[in-house]
mmCIF file of C-alpha atoms in Angstrom:
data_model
loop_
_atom_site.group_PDB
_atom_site.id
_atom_site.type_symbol
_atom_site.label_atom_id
_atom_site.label_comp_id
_atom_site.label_asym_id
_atom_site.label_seq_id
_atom_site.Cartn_x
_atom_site.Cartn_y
_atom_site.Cartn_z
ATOM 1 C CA UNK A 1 53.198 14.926 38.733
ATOM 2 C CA UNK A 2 53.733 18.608 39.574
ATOM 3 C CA UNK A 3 50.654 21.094 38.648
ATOM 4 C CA UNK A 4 52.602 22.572 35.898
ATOM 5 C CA UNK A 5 52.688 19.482 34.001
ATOM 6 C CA UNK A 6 48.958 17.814 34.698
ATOM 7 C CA UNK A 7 47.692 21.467 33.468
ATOM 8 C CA UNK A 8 49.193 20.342 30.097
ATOM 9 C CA UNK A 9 48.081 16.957 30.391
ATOM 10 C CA UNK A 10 44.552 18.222 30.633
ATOM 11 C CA UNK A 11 44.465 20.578 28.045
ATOM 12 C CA UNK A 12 46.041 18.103 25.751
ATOM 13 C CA UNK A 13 43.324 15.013 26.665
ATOM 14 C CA UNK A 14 40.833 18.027 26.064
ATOM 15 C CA UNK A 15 42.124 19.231 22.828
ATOM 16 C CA UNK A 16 41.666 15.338 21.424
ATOM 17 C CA UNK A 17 37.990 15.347 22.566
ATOM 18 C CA UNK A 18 37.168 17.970 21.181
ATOM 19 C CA UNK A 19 38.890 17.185 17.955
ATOM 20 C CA UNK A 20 36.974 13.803 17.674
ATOM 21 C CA UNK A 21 33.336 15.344 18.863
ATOM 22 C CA UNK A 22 34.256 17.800 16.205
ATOM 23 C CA UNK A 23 34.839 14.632 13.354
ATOM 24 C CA UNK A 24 31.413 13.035 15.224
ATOM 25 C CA UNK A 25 29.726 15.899 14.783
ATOM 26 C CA UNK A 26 30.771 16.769 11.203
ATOM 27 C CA UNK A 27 30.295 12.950 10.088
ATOM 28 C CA UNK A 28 27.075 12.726 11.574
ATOM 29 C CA UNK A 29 26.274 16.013 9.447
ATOM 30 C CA UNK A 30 27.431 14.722 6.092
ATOM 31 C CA UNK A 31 25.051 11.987 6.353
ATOM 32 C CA UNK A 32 22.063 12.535 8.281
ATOM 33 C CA UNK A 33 21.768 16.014 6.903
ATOM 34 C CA UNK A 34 21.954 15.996 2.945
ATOM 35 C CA UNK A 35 20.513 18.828 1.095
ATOM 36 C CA UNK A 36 18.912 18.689 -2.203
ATOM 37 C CA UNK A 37 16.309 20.583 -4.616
ATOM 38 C CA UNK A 38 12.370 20.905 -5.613
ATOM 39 C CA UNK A 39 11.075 21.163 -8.808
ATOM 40 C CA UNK A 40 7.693 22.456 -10.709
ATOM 41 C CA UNK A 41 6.854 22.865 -14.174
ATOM 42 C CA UNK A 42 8.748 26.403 -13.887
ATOM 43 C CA UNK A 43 12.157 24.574 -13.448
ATOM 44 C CA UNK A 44 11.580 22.769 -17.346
ATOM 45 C CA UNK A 45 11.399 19.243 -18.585
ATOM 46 C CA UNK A 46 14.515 18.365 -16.917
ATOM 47 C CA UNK A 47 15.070 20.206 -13.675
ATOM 48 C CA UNK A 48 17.150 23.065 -12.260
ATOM 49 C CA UNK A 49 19.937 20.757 -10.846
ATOM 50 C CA UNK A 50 21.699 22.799 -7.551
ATOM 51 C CA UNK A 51 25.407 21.512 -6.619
ATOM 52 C CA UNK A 52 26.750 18.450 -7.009
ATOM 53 C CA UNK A 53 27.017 17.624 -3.601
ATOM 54 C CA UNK A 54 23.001 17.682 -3.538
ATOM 55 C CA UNK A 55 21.136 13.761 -2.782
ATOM 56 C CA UNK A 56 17.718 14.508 -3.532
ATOM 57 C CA UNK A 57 15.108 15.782 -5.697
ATOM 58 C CA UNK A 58 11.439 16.496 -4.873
ATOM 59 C CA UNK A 59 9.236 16.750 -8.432
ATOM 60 C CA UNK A 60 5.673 18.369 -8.139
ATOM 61 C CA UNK A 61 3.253 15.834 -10.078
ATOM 62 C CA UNK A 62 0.340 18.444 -10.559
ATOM 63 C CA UNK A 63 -2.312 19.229 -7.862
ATOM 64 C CA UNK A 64 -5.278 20.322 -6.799
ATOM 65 C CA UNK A 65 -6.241 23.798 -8.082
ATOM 66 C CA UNK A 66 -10.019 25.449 -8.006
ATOM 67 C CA UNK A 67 -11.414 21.764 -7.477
ATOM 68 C CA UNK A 68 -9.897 20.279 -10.439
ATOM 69 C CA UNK A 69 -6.700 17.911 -10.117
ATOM 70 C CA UNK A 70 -4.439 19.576 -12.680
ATOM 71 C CA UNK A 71 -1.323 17.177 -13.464
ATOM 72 C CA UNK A 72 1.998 18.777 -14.244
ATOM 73 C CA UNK A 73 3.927 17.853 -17.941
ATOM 74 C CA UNK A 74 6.955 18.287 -16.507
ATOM 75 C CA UNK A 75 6.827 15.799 -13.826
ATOM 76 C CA UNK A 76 7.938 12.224 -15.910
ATOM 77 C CA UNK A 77 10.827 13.625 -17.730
ATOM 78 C CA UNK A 78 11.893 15.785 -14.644
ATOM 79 C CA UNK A 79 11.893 12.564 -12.653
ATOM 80 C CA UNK A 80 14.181 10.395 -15.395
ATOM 81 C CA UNK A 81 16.550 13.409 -15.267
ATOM 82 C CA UNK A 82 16.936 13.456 -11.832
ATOM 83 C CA UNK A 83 17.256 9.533 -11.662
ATOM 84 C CA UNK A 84 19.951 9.973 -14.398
ATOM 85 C CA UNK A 85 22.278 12.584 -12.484
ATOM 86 C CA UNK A 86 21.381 10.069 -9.362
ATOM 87 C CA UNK A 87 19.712 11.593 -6.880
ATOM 88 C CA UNK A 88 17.431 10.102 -4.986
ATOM 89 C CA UNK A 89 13.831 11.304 -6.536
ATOM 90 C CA UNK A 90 10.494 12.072 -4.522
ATOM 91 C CA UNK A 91 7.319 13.713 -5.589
ATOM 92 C CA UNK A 92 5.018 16.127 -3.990
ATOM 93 C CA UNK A 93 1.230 17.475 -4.846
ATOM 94 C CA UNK A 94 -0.302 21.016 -4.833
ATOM 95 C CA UNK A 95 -3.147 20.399 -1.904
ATOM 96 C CA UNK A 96 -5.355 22.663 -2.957
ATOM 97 C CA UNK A 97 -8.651 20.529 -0.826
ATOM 98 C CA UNK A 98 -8.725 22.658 1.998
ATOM 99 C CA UNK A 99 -11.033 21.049 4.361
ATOM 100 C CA UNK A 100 -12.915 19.068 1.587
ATOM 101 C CA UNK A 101 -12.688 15.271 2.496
ATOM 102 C CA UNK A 102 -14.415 13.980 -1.045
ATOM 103 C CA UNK A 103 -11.763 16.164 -2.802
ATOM 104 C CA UNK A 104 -9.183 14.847 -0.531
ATOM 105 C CA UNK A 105 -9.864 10.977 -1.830
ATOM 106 C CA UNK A 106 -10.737 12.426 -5.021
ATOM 107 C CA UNK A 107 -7.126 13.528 -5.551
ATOM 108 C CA UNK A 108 -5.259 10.785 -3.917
ATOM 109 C CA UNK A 109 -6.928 8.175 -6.543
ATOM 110 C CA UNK A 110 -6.051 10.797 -9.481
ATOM 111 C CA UNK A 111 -2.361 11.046 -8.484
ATOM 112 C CA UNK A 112 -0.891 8.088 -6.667
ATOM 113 C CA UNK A 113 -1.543 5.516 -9.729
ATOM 114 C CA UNK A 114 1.089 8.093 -11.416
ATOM 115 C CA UNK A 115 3.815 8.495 -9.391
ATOM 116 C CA UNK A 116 7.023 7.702 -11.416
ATOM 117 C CA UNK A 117 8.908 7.344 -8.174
ATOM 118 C CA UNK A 118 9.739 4.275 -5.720
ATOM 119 C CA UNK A 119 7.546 2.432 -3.290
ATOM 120 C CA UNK A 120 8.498 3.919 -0.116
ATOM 121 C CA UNK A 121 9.623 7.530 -1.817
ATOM 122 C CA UNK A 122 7.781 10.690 -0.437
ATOM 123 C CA UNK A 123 4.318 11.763 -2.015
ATOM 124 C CA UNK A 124 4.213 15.110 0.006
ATOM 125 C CA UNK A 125 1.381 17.277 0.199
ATOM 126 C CA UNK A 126 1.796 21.246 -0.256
ATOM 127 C CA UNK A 127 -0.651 22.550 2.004
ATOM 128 C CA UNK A 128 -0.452 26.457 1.724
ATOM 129 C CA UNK A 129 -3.489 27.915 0.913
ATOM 130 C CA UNK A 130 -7.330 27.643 0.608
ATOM 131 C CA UNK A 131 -7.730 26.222 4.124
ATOM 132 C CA UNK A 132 -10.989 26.207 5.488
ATOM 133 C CA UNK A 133 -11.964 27.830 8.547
ATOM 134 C CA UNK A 134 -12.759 24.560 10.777
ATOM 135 C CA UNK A 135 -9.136 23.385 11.499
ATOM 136 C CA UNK A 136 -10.673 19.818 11.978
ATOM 137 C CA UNK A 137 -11.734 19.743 9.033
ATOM 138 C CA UNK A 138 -8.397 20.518 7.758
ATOM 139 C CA UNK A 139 -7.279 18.087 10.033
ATOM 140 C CA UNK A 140 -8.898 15.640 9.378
ATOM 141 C CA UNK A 141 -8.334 15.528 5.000
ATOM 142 C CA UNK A 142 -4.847 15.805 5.668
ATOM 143 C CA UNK A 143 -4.492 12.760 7.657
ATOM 144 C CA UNK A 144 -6.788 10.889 5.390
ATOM 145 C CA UNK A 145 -5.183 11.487 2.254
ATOM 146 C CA UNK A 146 -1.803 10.847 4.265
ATOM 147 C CA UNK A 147 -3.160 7.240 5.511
ATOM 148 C CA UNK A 148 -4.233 6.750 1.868
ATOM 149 C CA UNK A 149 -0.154 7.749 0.743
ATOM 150 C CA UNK A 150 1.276 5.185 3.206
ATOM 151 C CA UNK A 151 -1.218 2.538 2.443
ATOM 152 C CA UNK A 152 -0.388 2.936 -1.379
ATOM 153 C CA UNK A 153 3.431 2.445 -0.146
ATOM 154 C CA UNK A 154 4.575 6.011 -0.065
ATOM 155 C CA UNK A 155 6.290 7.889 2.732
ATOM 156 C CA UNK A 156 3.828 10.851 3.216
ATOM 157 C CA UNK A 157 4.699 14.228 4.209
ATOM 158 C CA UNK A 158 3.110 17.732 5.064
ATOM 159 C CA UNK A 159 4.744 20.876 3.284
ATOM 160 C CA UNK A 160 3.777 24.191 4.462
ATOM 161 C CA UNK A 161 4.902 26.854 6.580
ATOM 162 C CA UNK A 162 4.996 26.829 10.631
ATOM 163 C CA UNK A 163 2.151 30.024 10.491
ATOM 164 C CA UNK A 164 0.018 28.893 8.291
ATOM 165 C CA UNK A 165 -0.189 25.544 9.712
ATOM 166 C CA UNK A 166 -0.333 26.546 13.292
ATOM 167 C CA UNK A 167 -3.391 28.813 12.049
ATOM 168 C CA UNK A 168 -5.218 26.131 10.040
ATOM 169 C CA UNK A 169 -4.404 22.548 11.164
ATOM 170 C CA UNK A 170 -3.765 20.326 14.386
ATOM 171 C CA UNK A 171 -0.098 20.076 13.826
ATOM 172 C CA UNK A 172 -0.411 17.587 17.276
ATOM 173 C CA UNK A 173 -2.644 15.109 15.581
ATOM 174 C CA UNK A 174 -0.726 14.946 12.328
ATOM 175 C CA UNK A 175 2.608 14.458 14.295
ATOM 176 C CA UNK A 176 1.033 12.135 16.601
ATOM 177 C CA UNK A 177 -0.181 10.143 13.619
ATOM 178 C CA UNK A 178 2.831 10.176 11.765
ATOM 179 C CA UNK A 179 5.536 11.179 13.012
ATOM 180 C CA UNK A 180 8.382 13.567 11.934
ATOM 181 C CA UNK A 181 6.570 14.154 8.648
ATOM 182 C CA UNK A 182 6.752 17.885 8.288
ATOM 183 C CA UNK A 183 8.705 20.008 5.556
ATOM 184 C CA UNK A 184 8.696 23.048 7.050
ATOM 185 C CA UNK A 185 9.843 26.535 5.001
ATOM 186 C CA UNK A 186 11.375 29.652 6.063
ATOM 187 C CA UNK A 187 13.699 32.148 4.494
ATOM 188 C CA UNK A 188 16.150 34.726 6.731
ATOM 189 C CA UNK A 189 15.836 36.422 3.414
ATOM 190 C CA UNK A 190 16.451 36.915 -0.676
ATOM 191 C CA UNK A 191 19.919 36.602 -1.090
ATOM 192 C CA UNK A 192 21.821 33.643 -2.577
ATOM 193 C CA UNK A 193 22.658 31.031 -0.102
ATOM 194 C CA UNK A 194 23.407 27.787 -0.283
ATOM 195 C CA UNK A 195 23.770 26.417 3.324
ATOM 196 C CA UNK A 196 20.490 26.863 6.001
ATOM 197 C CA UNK A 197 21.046 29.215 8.898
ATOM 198 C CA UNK A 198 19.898 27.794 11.422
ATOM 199 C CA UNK A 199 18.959 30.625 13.197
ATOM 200 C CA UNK A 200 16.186 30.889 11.483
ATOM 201 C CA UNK A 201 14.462 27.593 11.413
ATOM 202 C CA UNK A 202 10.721 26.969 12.332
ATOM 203 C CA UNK A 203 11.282 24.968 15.973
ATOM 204 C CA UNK A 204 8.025 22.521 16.372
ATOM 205 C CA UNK A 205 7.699 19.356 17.085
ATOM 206 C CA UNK A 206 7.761 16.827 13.764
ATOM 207 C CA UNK A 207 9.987 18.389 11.551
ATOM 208 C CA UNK A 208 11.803 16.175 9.331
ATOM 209 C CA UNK A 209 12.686 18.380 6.574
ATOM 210 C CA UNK A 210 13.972 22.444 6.299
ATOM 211 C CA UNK A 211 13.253 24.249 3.745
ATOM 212 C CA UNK A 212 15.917 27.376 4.062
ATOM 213 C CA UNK A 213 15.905 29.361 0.414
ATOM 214 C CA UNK A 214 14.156 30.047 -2.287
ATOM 215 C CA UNK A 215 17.217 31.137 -3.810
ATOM 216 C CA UNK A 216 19.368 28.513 -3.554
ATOM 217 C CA UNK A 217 21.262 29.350 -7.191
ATOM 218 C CA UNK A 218 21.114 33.193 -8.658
ATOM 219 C CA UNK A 219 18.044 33.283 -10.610
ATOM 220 C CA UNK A 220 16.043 31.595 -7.686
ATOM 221 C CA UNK A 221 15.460 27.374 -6.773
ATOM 222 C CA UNK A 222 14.844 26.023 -3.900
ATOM 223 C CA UNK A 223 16.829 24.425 -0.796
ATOM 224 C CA UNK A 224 16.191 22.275 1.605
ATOM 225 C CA UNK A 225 18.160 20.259 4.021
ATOM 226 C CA UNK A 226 16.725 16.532 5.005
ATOM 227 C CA UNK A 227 17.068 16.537 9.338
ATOM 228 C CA UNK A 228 16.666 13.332 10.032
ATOM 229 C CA UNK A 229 17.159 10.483 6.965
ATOM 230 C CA UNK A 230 13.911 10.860 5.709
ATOM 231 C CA UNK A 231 14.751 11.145 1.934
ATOM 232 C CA UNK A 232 16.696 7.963 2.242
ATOM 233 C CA UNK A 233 12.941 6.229 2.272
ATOM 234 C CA UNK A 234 12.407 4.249 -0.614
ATOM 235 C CA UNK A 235 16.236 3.821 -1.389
ATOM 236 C CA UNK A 236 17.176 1.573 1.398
ATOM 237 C CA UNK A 237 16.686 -2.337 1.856
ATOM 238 C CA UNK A 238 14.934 -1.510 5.119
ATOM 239 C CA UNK A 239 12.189 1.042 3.630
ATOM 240 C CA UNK A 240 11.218 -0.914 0.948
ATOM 241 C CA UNK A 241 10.488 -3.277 3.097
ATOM 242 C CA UNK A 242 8.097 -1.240 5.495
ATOM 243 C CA UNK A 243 6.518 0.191 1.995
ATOM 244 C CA UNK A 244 5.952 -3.324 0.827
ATOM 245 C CA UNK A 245 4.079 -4.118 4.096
ATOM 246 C CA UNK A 246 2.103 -1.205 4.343
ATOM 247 C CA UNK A 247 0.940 -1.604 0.963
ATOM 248 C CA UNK A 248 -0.233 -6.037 1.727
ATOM 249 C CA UNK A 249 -1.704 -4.501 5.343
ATOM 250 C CA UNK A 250 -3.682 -2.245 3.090
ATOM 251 C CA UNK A 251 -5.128 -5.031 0.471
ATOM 252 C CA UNK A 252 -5.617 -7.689 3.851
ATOM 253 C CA UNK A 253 -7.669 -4.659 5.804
ATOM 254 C CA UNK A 254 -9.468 -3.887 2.452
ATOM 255 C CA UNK A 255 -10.115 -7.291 1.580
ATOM 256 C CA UNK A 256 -11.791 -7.717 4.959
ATOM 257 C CA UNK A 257 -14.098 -5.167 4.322
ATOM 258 C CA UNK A 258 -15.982 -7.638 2.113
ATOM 259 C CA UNK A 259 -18.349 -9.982 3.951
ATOM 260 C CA UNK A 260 -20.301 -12.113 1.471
ATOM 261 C CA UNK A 261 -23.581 -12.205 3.009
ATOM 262 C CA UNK A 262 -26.939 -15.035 0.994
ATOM 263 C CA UNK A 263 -24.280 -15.705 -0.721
ATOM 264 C CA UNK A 264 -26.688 -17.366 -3.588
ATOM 265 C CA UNK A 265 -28.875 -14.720 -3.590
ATOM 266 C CA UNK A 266 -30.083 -14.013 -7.195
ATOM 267 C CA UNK A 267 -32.220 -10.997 -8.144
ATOM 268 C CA UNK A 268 -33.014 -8.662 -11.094
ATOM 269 C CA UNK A 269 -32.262 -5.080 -10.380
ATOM 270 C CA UNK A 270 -34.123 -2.164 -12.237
ATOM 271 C CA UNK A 271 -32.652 0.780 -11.300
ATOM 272 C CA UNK A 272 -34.617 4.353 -11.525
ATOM 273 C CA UNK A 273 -31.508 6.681 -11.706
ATOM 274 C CA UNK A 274 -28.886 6.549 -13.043
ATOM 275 C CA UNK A 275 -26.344 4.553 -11.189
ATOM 276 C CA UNK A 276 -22.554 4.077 -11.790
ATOM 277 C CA UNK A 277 -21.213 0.941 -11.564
ATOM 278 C CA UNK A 278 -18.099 -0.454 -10.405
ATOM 279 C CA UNK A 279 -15.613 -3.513 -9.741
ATOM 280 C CA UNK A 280 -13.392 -4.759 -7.005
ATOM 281 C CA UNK A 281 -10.075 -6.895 -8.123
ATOM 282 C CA UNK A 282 -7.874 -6.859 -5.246
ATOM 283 C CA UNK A 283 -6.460 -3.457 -4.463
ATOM 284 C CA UNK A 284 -8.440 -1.823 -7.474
ATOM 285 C CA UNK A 285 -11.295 -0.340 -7.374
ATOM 286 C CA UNK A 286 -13.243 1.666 -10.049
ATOM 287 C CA UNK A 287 -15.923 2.827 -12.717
ATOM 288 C CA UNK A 288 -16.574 0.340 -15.228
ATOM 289 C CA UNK A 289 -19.825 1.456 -16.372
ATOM 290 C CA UNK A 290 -23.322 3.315 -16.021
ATOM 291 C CA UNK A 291 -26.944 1.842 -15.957
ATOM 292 C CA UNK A 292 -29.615 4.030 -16.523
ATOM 293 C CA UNK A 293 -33.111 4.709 -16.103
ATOM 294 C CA UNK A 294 -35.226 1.260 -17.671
ATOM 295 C CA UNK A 295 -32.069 -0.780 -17.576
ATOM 296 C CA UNK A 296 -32.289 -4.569 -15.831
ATOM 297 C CA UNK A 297 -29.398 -6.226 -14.352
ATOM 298 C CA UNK A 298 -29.396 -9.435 -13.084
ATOM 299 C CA UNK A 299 -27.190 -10.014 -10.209
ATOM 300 C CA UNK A 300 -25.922 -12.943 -8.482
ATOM 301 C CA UNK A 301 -25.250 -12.401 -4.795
ATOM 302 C CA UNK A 302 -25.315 -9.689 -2.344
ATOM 303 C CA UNK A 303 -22.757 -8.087 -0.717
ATOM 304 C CA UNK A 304 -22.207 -6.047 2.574
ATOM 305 C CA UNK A 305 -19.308 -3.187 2.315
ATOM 306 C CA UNK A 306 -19.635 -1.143 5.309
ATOM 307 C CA UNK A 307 -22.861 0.446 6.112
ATOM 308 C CA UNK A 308 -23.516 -0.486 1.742
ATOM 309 C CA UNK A 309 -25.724 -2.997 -0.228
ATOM 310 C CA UNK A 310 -24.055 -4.229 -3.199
ATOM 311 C CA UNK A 311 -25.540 -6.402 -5.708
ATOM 312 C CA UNK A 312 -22.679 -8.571 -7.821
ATOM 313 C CA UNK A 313 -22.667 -9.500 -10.890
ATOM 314 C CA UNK A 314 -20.769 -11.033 -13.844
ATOM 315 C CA UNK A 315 -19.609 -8.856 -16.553
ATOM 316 C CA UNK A 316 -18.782 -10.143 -19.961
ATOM 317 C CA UNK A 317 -14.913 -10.710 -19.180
ATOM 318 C CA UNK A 318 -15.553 -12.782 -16.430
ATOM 319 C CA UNK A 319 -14.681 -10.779 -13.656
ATOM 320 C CA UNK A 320 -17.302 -9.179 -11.197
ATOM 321 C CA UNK A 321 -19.071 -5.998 -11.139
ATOM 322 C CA UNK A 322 -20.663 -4.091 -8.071
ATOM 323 C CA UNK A 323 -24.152 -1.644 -7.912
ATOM 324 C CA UNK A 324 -24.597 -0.297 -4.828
ATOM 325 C CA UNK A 325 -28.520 -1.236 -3.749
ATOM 326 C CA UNK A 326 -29.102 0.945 -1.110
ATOM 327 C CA UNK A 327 -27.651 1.255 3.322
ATOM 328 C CA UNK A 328 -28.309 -1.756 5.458
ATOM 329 C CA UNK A 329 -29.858 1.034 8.028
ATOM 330 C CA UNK A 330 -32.235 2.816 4.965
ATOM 331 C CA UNK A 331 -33.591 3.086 2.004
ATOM 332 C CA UNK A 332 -32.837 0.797 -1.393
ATOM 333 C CA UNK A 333 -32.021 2.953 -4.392
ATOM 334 C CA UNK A 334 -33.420 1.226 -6.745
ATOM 335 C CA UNK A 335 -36.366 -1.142 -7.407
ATOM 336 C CA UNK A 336 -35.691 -4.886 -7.020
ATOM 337 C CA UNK A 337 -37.589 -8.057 -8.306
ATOM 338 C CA UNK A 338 -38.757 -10.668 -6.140
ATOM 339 C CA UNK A 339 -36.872 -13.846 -5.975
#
């Protein structure tokens, strides 16, 4: 084969590569990196839909503002619309706890009972301002309210911006913990655009999704692009199935918590404070009612939780209620009888 010819050859058997990393390259594109919108209450009752070629929607359920958890109206009827125009829906959270672990708990039992959207969807938590000034503190609410979001069965997620969170919060432990869990904005600037340059994205370790406009339509919404599958979670065989088991690991650990301990151990318990009291039925755990000051209760065995003393007893519907005695390492809170 003379020169002339196996130039052509080459060029030819280079063309077609390039052609089909081009297809590879594009195909991998159209489905690893869809693009889609997020809603509050300023985008109505039923959303500020972006193109048609859009797969997601994130829908902000309320938050955390000033230390009160402040649901949104908009959230339930933004959520059927987007489920009717078939996108696949998420929901996010104003985290407004700073470095405020009570708070942190605090709003995860407020908001996760009413999330509209599937087992395995994102709960994401908007973390972009009030952060205190110990970054483990920080730290260490955001990965606690993120366990709490996977045990539940979510997908959790950490929205904010790559300078705020370098400045506040140990990106490292959060990635470590989770993974690529970040949602990451930044804007090249104010004009309308509707694909993400690139250019301008916020390189760290764990991102999974890009936030690239604010002005994603005239008139302003926002855009993001998902990087890696992410928003797929909770609409695929595979991710309801790792929701499902997060969620029984969950009620098994919690369960085990529970060690029944004189297990016929009967008492009368005067308390003299008020005390709240709760129950336990599997995964649920709250408030059922208040004893106060000159109140008797007679309990029917004792139970360890932790470093906690719990007296049990039988409430009038048959299932059991809990008052927390005192620490196995301190003081009782509350006067008991002799038995």
């Amino acid at each position: 084969m003379n020169k002339r010819k196996l130039k052509a050859l080459i060029l030819m058997v280079g063309a077609i590569f390039m052609a089909f990393l081009m297809v590879n390259v594009t195909s991998q594109a159209s489905t690893s990196r869809d693009q889609g919108v997020d809603w509050s209450k300023y985008n109505g009752n039923g959303g500020t839909f972006g193109y048609n070629t859009d797969k997601f929607v994130f829908s902000q359920a309320g938050g955390f503002y000033g230390g009160t958890n402040i649901p949104q109206t908009t959230y339930n009827s933004q959520v059927t619309s987007a489920k009717k125009a078939g996108k696949r829906v998420h929901t996010y959270l104003w985290d407004g706890i700073g470095g405020n672990m009570t708070n942190a708990k605090a709003m995860m039992a407020y908001y996760l009972p009413r999330v509209k959207t599937p087992k395995g969807s994102i709960v994401a938590l908007d973390y972009e301002d009030g952060a205190y000034n110990s970054v483990t503190a920080n730290t260490n609410a955001i990965i606690a309210q993120m366990a709490i979001i996977k045990d539940a069965g979510y997908t959790p997620v950490l929205y904010s911006g790559k300078a705020y969170l370098n400045a506040h919060v140990n990106v490292a432990a959060i990635v470590k913990a989770y993974g690529n869990c970040l949602w990451l904005a930044e804007y090249p600037d104010y004009l309308v655009r509707t694909k993400p340059n690139y250019n301008y994205f916020p390189s760290m370790d764990g991102v999974a999704i890009f936030q690239f406009t604010s002005m994603y339509k005239a008139g302003g919404l926002d855009g993001n692009v998902d990087l890696t599958g992410i928003t797929k979670s909770g609409y695929t065989t595979a991710s309801k199935k790792r929701a499902q088991a997060n969620v029984n690991k969950a009620q098994v650990a919690k369960k085990a918590t529970f060690k029944v301990v004189k297990y016929s151990q009967r008492g009368v318990f005067y308390p003299n404070r008020t005390l709240a009291v709760r129950y336990t039925d599997s995964d649920k755990v709250r408030q059922v009612a208040t004893y106060y000051n000159g109140n008797r209760l007679i309990y029917n065995a004792v139970i360890i939780e932790h470093d906690y003393v719990w007296a049990r007893y039988t409430r009038s519907n048959g299932l059991y209620g809990f008052i927390k005695l005192g620490v196995t390492n301190g003081q009782a809170f509350g006067k008991r009888a002799v038995y």
